[in-house]
Amino acid sequence: MKFIKSLYLNNFFFYVLLGIIGLFVCAFIFPNLYNAVWFVVLILVTFSGLDILVLYLTKTGIEAERITPEKLSNGDLNPVIVAVKNHYTFKISIKIIDEIPFQFQVRDFKILKTLKASEHNEFGYELRPTERGEYNFGALNVYVSSPLKLISRRFSFNKNNMVPTYPSYIQLRKYDLLAFSNNLHQYGIKKIRRIGHTMEFEQIKEYVQGDDLRTLNWKATAKKNALMVNQFQDEKSQSVYMVIDKGRVMQMPFDGLSLLDYAINSTLVLSNVILKKQDKAGVFAFSKKVENRVFAEKRASQMQKILETLYNIKTDFFESDYSRLYVDIKKNINQRSLIILYTNFETMDGLNRQLPYLKGIAKSHLLVVVFFSNTELNAIINRKTDTIQEIYDKVIAEKFMFEKRLIANELKKYGIHSVLTQPENLTLDAINKYLEIKARGIL
């Protein structure tokens, strides 16, 4: 039974069979062909039997393994490697069909390759998940054909392999490495001029050429009989909370990911930057209630804690309750903190309903509201118009885009900072805003 299940007839076998049927039809017209056609049938059966023999004579014809990352990175291209080793003593053709998780909806996946005798090789492909959770791979099926190409033998490996998909840790590593190489400006991280000395005192040191003369410490200079200057460092241990609205307004999709997942990916990268700046990073999410809470700390395990919390954020996209958010912040965050709120407002009416609660939060904390530009509207605005309907659509789109800018101005009126960004630029814009606030020392 196992032998039958692993045995497959190739297309070449059916092409030959179709030719034989055509010859049998011709034999009705030319009877002399009849015996010759049966001889061709005998050749086909003989070669098919020989093909089966050479494929099944070796018990372990090939070895194959699917090599996946320990976890997949949401919204990024993740490499998957298929390693195959040929134990046959002749050249083989292989067709690799990997049973990819159903979330990708890939129904025509296959890799066609050839391997020389005793050759070991690796073949790769990439997967881009668009939602967090568990991704279950099925069997890795490898169909092997000999040079005769009549029969295929199926080998199955790596059955039921589960890989979790986490928020975008690939972005996290990218910005981490760039920070060490001091090349963040290549990816849009801006250098911001520091205004004044809104920094903590670190030490008094001897003056060297290039030091700011305004930092001269005259008392220390008199004692040492040499120019001495005060040295400052960035203020540390400030609390920064990233608040993720997981309500209905964050359900909008962009390039396969929801706005919620963009916010989660940005939160992960920004948390790492905050901790590298020696500040305390915290996270929580809200919709009908406030949950998924990680209090602001700067422990060594804080990033792992934040990563696991972001992975487990789930929502039914209910209407968000800002009054509950306001009460929770007032109750649980006593120290003045930077609160970065990821949400979305499409109209002034939507903002005005929540504005009293945002103003209440901004009285005790430095609040930054991050919301999204509707990129679909840009396509309508920039499109050439030919009909009255298209002109009408363009005017409405421009009205909505203008209203987004009005929202940013309205927030500014009440001392609330804002970041209006496109989803693909969210991470960079959020990091730039945090660095700007640190540089200006307004927290």
Coordinates of C-alpha atoms in Angstrom, one line a residue:
M1 CA 0.0 0.0 0.0
K2 CA 2.8 2.4 0.9
F3 CA 4.4 1.6 -2.5
I4 CA 1.2 2.4 -4.4
K5 CA 0.8 5.7 -2.5
S6 CA 4.3 6.9 -3.4
L7 CA 4.1 5.9 -7.1
Y8 CA 3.1 8.5 -9.7
L9 CA 3.0 8.5 -13.5
N10 CA 4.7 11.4 -15.1
N11 CA 3.3 13.5 -18.0
F12 CA 5.8 12.0 -20.3
F13 CA 4.3 8.5 -19.7
F14 CA 0.8 9.8 -20.8
Y15 CA 2.3 11.5 -23.8
V16 CA 3.8 8.2 -24.9
L17 CA 0.5 6.4 -24.1
L18 CA -1.4 9.0 -26.2
G19 CA 1.0 8.4 -29.1
I20 CA 0.3 4.6 -28.8
I21 CA -3.4 5.2 -28.9
G22 CA -2.9 7.3 -32.1
L23 CA -0.9 4.4 -33.6
F24 CA -3.7 2.0 -32.8
V25 CA -6.2 4.2 -34.6
C26 CA -3.8 4.3 -37.6
A27 CA -3.6 0.5 -37.4
F28 CA -7.3 0.3 -38.4
I29 CA -6.3 2.0 -41.6
F30 CA -3.0 0.3 -42.0
P31 CA -3.3 -3.3 -40.5
N32 CA 0.4 -4.0 -40.9
L33 CA 1.1 -1.5 -38.1
Y34 CA -0.9 -3.5 -35.5
N35 CA 1.9 -5.9 -34.4
A36 CA 4.4 -3.0 -34.4
V37 CA 2.2 -1.0 -32.1
W38 CA 2.0 -3.9 -29.6
F39 CA 5.8 -4.0 -29.7
V40 CA 5.8 -0.3 -28.7
V41 CA 3.4 -1.1 -25.8
L42 CA 5.9 -3.8 -24.7
I43 CA 8.7 -1.3 -24.8
L44 CA 6.7 1.2 -22.7
V45 CA 5.8 -1.5 -20.1
T46 CA 9.5 -2.7 -20.0
F47 CA 10.9 0.8 -19.5
S48 CA 8.2 1.7 -16.9
G49 CA 9.1 -1.4 -14.9
L50 CA 12.8 -0.6 -15.3
D51 CA 12.1 3.0 -14.1
I52 CA 10.2 1.7 -11.0
L53 CA 13.1 -0.7 -10.3
V54 CA 15.8 2.0 -10.3
L55 CA 13.8 4.4 -8.3
Y56 CA 12.7 1.9 -5.6
L57 CA 15.9 -0.2 -5.5
T58 CA 17.5 2.3 -3.1
K59 CA 15.5 2.5 0.1
T60 CA 16.5 6.0 1.0
G61 CA 16.8 7.6 -2.4
I62 CA 16.9 11.2 -1.1
E63 CA 17.0 13.2 2.1
A64 CA 15.2 16.6 2.3
E65 CA 14.7 19.1 5.1
R66 CA 12.7 22.3 5.3
I67 CA 14.7 24.9 7.3
T68 CA 12.5 27.7 8.6
P69 CA 13.3 30.6 10.9
E70 CA 12.5 30.0 14.6
K71 CA 9.7 32.5 14.1
L72 CA 8.4 34.5 11.2
S73 CA 8.5 38.3 11.0
N74 CA 5.1 39.9 10.3
G75 CA 5.0 42.0 7.2
D76 CA 8.5 41.1 6.1
L77 CA 10.0 38.6 3.6
N78 CA 11.1 35.5 5.5
P79 CA 13.5 33.0 3.9
V80 CA 12.7 29.3 3.9
I81 CA 15.4 26.9 2.8
V82 CA 14.8 23.4 1.3
A83 CA 18.0 21.2 1.6
V84 CA 18.0 18.1 -0.6
K85 CA 20.6 15.3 -0.8
N86 CA 20.7 12.8 -3.6
H87 CA 21.7 9.2 -2.6
Y88 CA 21.1 7.8 -6.1
T89 CA 24.1 6.9 -8.3
F90 CA 22.6 8.8 -11.3
K91 CA 21.2 12.2 -12.2
I92 CA 17.6 12.8 -11.0
S93 CA 14.9 15.4 -11.7
I94 CA 13.0 16.6 -8.6
K95 CA 9.8 18.5 -8.1
I96 CA 9.4 20.0 -4.7
I97 CA 5.9 20.8 -3.5
D98 CA 5.8 22.3 0.0
E99 CA 2.5 22.4 1.8
I100 CA 2.6 26.1 2.8
P101 CA 0.3 27.3 5.6
F102 CA -3.2 28.1 4.5
Q103 CA -2.9 31.8 5.5
F104 CA -0.7 32.4 2.4
Q105 CA -3.3 30.9 0.0
V106 CA -0.6 29.6 -2.3
R107 CA -2.0 26.7 -4.4
D108 CA 0.5 26.4 -7.2
F109 CA 3.8 26.2 -5.3
K110 CA 6.5 24.0 -6.9
I111 CA 10.3 24.0 -7.4
L112 CA 11.7 22.1 -10.4
K113 CA 15.4 21.2 -10.1
T114 CA 17.9 18.5 -11.2
L115 CA 20.5 16.9 -9.0
K116 CA 23.7 15.1 -10.0
A117 CA 24.6 11.7 -8.5
S118 CA 25.3 12.1 -4.7
E119 CA 24.8 15.9 -4.9
H120 CA 23.7 18.0 -2.0
N121 CA 22.0 21.3 -2.7
E122 CA 19.8 23.9 -1.1
F123 CA 16.9 25.8 -2.7
G124 CA 15.1 28.8 -1.2
Y125 CA 11.9 30.7 -1.3
E126 CA 10.4 33.6 0.7
L127 CA 7.1 34.0 2.6
R128 CA 5.5 37.3 3.7
P129 CA 3.0 36.8 6.5
T130 CA 0.4 39.5 7.0
E131 CA -1.0 38.5 10.4
R132 CA 0.4 37.3 13.7
G133 CA -0.3 33.8 15.1
E134 CA 0.6 30.2 14.4
Y135 CA 1.5 29.1 10.9
N136 CA 1.3 25.3 10.3
F137 CA 3.4 23.8 7.5
G138 CA 2.3 20.4 6.1
A139 CA 4.5 17.8 4.5
L140 CA 7.5 18.7 2.3
N141 CA 6.8 16.5 -0.8
V142 CA 9.7 15.7 -3.2
Y143 CA 8.9 13.9 -6.4
V144 CA 11.9 12.1 -7.9
S145 CA 12.3 11.0 -11.5
S146 CA 15.1 9.1 -13.2
P147 CA 16.5 10.0 -16.6
L148 CA 13.7 7.9 -18.2
K149 CA 11.1 10.4 -16.8
L150 CA 8.2 7.9 -16.9
I151 CA 7.6 7.3 -13.2
S152 CA 8.0 9.5 -10.1
R153 CA 8.6 8.4 -6.6
R154 CA 7.2 10.6 -3.8
F155 CA 9.2 11.3 -0.6
S156 CA 7.6 13.2 2.3
F157 CA 9.5 15.0 5.1
N158 CA 8.9 17.5 7.9
K159 CA 5.2 16.8 8.5
N160 CA 3.2 19.2 10.7
N161 CA 5.8 21.9 11.4
M162 CA 4.4 24.9 13.3
V163 CA 6.2 28.3 13.1
P164 CA 4.8 31.3 15.1
T165 CA 4.6 34.8 13.4
Y166 CA 5.8 37.6 15.7
P167 CA 5.7 41.4 15.1
S168 CA 8.4 42.6 12.8
Y169 CA 11.7 41.6 14.5
I170 CA 13.5 41.9 11.2
Q171 CA 12.9 45.7 11.3
L172 CA 14.1 45.6 14.9
R173 CA 17.4 44.0 13.9
K174 CA 17.9 46.3 11.0
Y175 CA 17.6 49.5 13.0
D176 CA 19.6 47.9 15.8
L177 CA 22.5 47.3 13.5
L178 CA 22.2 50.7 11.9
A179 CA 22.3 52.3 15.3
F180 CA 25.6 50.6 16.0
S181 CA 27.0 51.6 12.6
N182 CA 25.8 55.2 13.1
N183 CA 24.1 55.2 9.6
L184 CA 20.5 55.8 10.7
H185 CA 20.3 58.9 8.4
Q186 CA 20.4 56.6 5.4
Y187 CA 17.0 55.2 6.4
G188 CA 15.4 58.6 7.2
I189 CA 16.4 59.0 10.9
K190 CA 17.0 62.7 11.2
K191 CA 19.7 64.5 13.2
I192 CA 18.1 67.1 15.3
R193 CA 19.9 70.1 16.7
R194 CA 19.8 70.3 20.5
I195 CA 18.3 73.5 21.9
G196 CA 20.0 74.7 25.1
H197 CA 21.2 72.3 27.8
T198 CA 18.0 70.3 28.6
M199 CA 20.2 67.4 29.7
E200 CA 21.5 65.8 32.9
F201 CA 24.8 66.9 34.4
E202 CA 27.4 64.1 34.0
Q203 CA 30.9 65.4 35.1
I204 CA 33.4 68.3 35.2
K205 CA 36.3 67.7 32.8
E206 CA 39.2 69.7 31.5
Y207 CA 38.6 71.9 28.5
V208 CA 39.7 70.6 25.1
Q209 CA 39.4 72.4 21.7
G210 CA 35.9 72.2 20.4
D211 CA 34.1 72.2 23.7
D212 CA 31.3 74.8 24.1
L213 CA 32.7 77.8 26.0
R214 CA 29.3 78.5 27.5
T215 CA 29.7 75.3 29.6
L216 CA 32.8 76.7 31.4
N217 CA 32.7 76.1 35.1
W218 CA 34.5 79.1 36.6
K219 CA 34.7 77.8 40.2
A220 CA 36.4 74.6 39.1
T221 CA 38.6 76.6 36.7
A222 CA 39.8 78.8 39.6
K223 CA 40.5 75.7 41.8
K224 CA 42.4 73.8 39.1
N225 CA 44.1 76.8 37.5
A226 CA 43.0 75.3 34.2
L227 CA 39.9 75.7 32.1
M228 CA 37.2 73.2 33.2
V229 CA 33.9 72.6 31.6
N230 CA 30.6 70.9 32.6
Q231 CA 29.8 67.8 30.6
F232 CA 26.2 66.8 30.1
Q233 CA 24.4 63.7 28.9
D234 CA 20.9 62.9 27.7
E235 CA 18.3 62.8 30.4
K236 CA 17.7 59.1 31.2
S237 CA 15.1 56.9 32.9
Q238 CA 12.2 58.9 31.5
S239 CA 9.0 56.8 31.1
V240 CA 7.7 56.3 27.5
Y241 CA 4.4 54.5 27.0
M242 CA 3.2 53.3 23.6
V243 CA -0.6 53.0 23.6
I244 CA -2.1 51.0 20.7
D245 CA -5.8 51.6 19.8
K246 CA -7.0 48.2 18.7
G247 CA -10.5 49.4 17.9
R248 CA -12.5 49.6 14.7
V249 CA -10.5 52.5 13.2
M250 CA -7.4 50.3 13.1
Q251 CA -8.9 47.6 10.9
M252 CA -8.2 49.4 7.6
P253 CA -5.8 47.4 5.4
F254 CA -2.7 48.6 3.6
D255 CA -0.5 46.3 1.5
G256 CA -1.9 43.2 3.2
L257 CA -1.4 44.4 6.8
S258 CA -4.0 46.2 9.0
L259 CA -3.1 49.5 10.6
L260 CA -3.1 47.7 13.9
D261 CA -0.2 45.5 12.8
Y262 CA 1.7 48.5 11.5
A263 CA 1.3 50.0 14.9
I264 CA 2.5 46.8 16.6
N265 CA 5.6 46.6 14.4
S266 CA 6.4 50.2 15.0
T267 CA 6.0 49.8 18.7
L268 CA 8.4 46.9 18.8
V269 CA 11.2 48.9 17.0
L270 CA 10.5 52.1 18.9
S271 CA 10.7 50.2 22.2
N272 CA 14.2 49.0 21.3
V273 CA 15.3 52.6 20.5
I274 CA 13.8 53.9 23.8
L275 CA 15.7 51.2 25.8
K276 CA 18.9 51.9 23.9
K277 CA 18.5 55.6 25.0
Q278 CA 18.4 54.4 28.6
D279 CA 14.7 55.4 29.0
K280 CA 11.9 53.1 30.3
A281 CA 9.6 51.6 27.7
G282 CA 6.1 50.5 28.4
V283 CA 3.2 49.3 26.3
F284 CA -0.6 48.7 26.6
A285 CA -3.5 48.4 24.2
F286 CA -7.1 49.4 24.5
S287 CA -10.5 49.0 22.9
K288 CA -13.5 48.3 25.1
K289 CA -11.0 48.0 28.0
V290 CA -7.3 48.5 28.6
E291 CA -5.2 45.3 28.4
N292 CA -1.9 43.8 27.2
R293 CA -0.1 46.0 29.7
V294 CA 3.7 46.1 30.2
F295 CA 4.7 48.8 32.8
A296 CA 7.6 51.1 31.8
E297 CA 10.9 49.6 32.9
K298 CA 14.4 49.2 31.5
R299 CA 15.3 45.7 32.6
A300 CA 17.3 43.4 30.4
S301 CA 14.2 41.2 29.8
Q302 CA 12.0 44.2 28.9
M303 CA 12.2 43.7 25.1
Q304 CA 11.3 40.0 25.3
K305 CA 8.4 40.9 27.6
I306 CA 7.2 43.6 25.1
L307 CA 7.6 41.2 22.1
E308 CA 5.5 38.5 23.8
T309 CA 2.8 41.0 24.7
L310 CA 2.6 42.4 21.2
Y311 CA 2.4 38.9 19.8
N312 CA -0.6 38.2 21.9
I313 CA -2.6 41.3 21.1
K314 CA -6.0 40.2 19.7
T315 CA -9.0 42.2 18.8
D316 CA -12.5 42.1 17.4
F317 CA -12.2 45.7 16.3
F318 CA -14.9 47.1 18.6
E319 CA -15.5 50.8 19.1
S320 CA -12.7 52.2 21.3
D321 CA -13.5 53.6 24.7
Y322 CA -11.3 56.7 25.3
S323 CA -13.0 57.5 28.6
R324 CA -11.7 54.2 30.0
L325 CA -8.2 55.0 28.6
Y326 CA -8.2 58.4 30.3
V327 CA -9.3 56.9 33.7
D328 CA -6.7 54.1 33.4
I329 CA -3.8 56.4 32.6
K330 CA -4.8 58.8 35.5
K331 CA -5.0 55.8 37.9
N332 CA -1.9 53.8 36.8
I333 CA 0.7 56.3 35.5
N334 CA 1.5 58.8 38.2
Q335 CA 4.9 60.1 36.9
R336 CA 4.8 62.5 34.0
S337 CA 5.5 60.4 30.9
L338 CA 5.7 60.5 27.1
I339 CA 2.6 58.8 25.8
I340 CA 2.6 57.9 22.1
L341 CA -0.9 57.0 21.0
Y342 CA -1.3 55.0 17.8
T343 CA -4.8 55.5 16.5
N344 CA -6.6 56.9 13.5
F345 CA -9.0 59.8 12.9
E346 CA -10.7 60.3 9.6
T347 CA -12.9 63.3 10.3
M348 CA -13.0 66.3 12.7
D349 CA -16.2 64.9 14.2
G350 CA -14.3 61.7 15.1
L351 CA -11.6 63.7 16.8
N352 CA -14.1 66.0 18.6
R353 CA -15.8 63.1 20.3
Q354 CA -12.5 62.0 21.8
L355 CA -10.8 65.4 22.3
P356 CA -11.9 66.0 25.9
Y357 CA -10.2 62.8 27.0
L358 CA -7.0 63.6 24.9
K359 CA -6.9 67.0 26.6
G360 CA -7.3 65.4 30.0
I361 CA -4.3 63.1 29.3
A362 CA -2.2 66.0 27.9
K363 CA -2.6 67.9 31.2
S364 CA -0.5 65.4 33.1
H365 CA 1.6 63.9 30.4
L366 CA 3.3 64.7 27.1
L367 CA 0.9 63.2 24.5
V368 CA 1.8 62.4 20.9
V369 CA -1.1 61.2 18.7
V370 CA 0.1 59.1 15.7
F371 CA -2.6 58.8 13.0
F372 CA -2.5 57.7 9.4
S373 CA -2.8 59.4 6.0
N374 CA -5.2 57.6 3.7
T375 CA -2.9 56.6 0.8
E376 CA -5.9 55.5 -1.4
L377 CA -7.0 59.2 -1.5
N378 CA -3.6 60.2 -2.9
A379 CA -4.2 57.9 -5.9
I380 CA -7.6 59.6 -6.5
I381 CA -6.1 63.1 -6.1
N382 CA -3.2 62.5 -8.5
R383 CA -5.3 60.7 -11.1
K384 CA -6.2 62.6 -14.3
T385 CA -9.9 63.4 -14.4
D386 CA -12.0 63.1 -17.5
T387 CA -15.6 62.9 -16.3
I388 CA -17.9 64.8 -13.9
Q389 CA -17.9 61.8 -11.5
E390 CA -14.1 61.6 -11.4
I391 CA -14.0 65.4 -10.6
Y392 CA -16.5 64.9 -7.9
D393 CA -14.5 62.0 -6.4
K394 CA -11.3 64.1 -6.6
V395 CA -12.9 67.0 -4.7
I396 CA -14.2 64.7 -2.0
A397 CA -10.7 63.1 -1.6
E398 CA -9.0 66.5 -1.3
K399 CA -11.6 67.5 1.3
F400 CA -10.7 64.4 3.4
M401 CA -7.0 65.0 3.0
F402 CA -7.5 68.6 4.1
E403 CA -9.5 67.4 7.1
K404 CA -6.5 65.3 8.2
R405 CA -4.3 68.4 8.3
L406 CA -7.1 70.2 10.2
I407 CA -7.0 67.4 12.8
A408 CA -3.2 67.9 13.3
N409 CA -3.8 71.7 13.7
E410 CA -6.6 71.1 16.2
L411 CA -4.4 68.9 18.3
K412 CA -1.6 71.4 18.3
K413 CA -4.0 74.1 19.5
Y414 CA -4.3 72.2 22.8
G415 CA -0.6 71.4 23.2
I416 CA -1.0 67.8 21.9
H417 CA 1.8 66.7 19.5
S418 CA 0.8 64.8 16.4
V419 CA 2.4 62.7 13.7
L420 CA 0.4 62.3 10.4
T421 CA 2.1 59.5 8.5
Q422 CA 1.7 56.9 5.8
P423 CA 1.7 53.3 7.0
E424 CA 5.0 52.4 5.3
N425 CA 6.7 55.4 7.0
L426 CA 5.2 54.9 10.4
T427 CA 8.3 53.4 12.1
L428 CA 10.7 56.1 10.9
D429 CA 8.3 58.9 11.7
A430 CA 7.6 57.6 15.2
I431 CA 11.4 57.2 15.9
N432 CA 12.1 60.7 14.6
K433 CA 9.3 62.2 16.8
Y434 CA 10.8 60.5 19.9
L435 CA 14.3 61.7 19.1
E436 CA 13.0 65.2 18.5
I437 CA 11.3 65.3 21.9
K438 CA 14.5 64.0 23.5
A439 CA 16.6 66.6 21.8
R440 CA 14.3 69.5 22.7
G441 CA 14.0 68.2 26.3
I442 CA 10.3 69.0 26.5
L443 CA 9.4 65.9 28.5

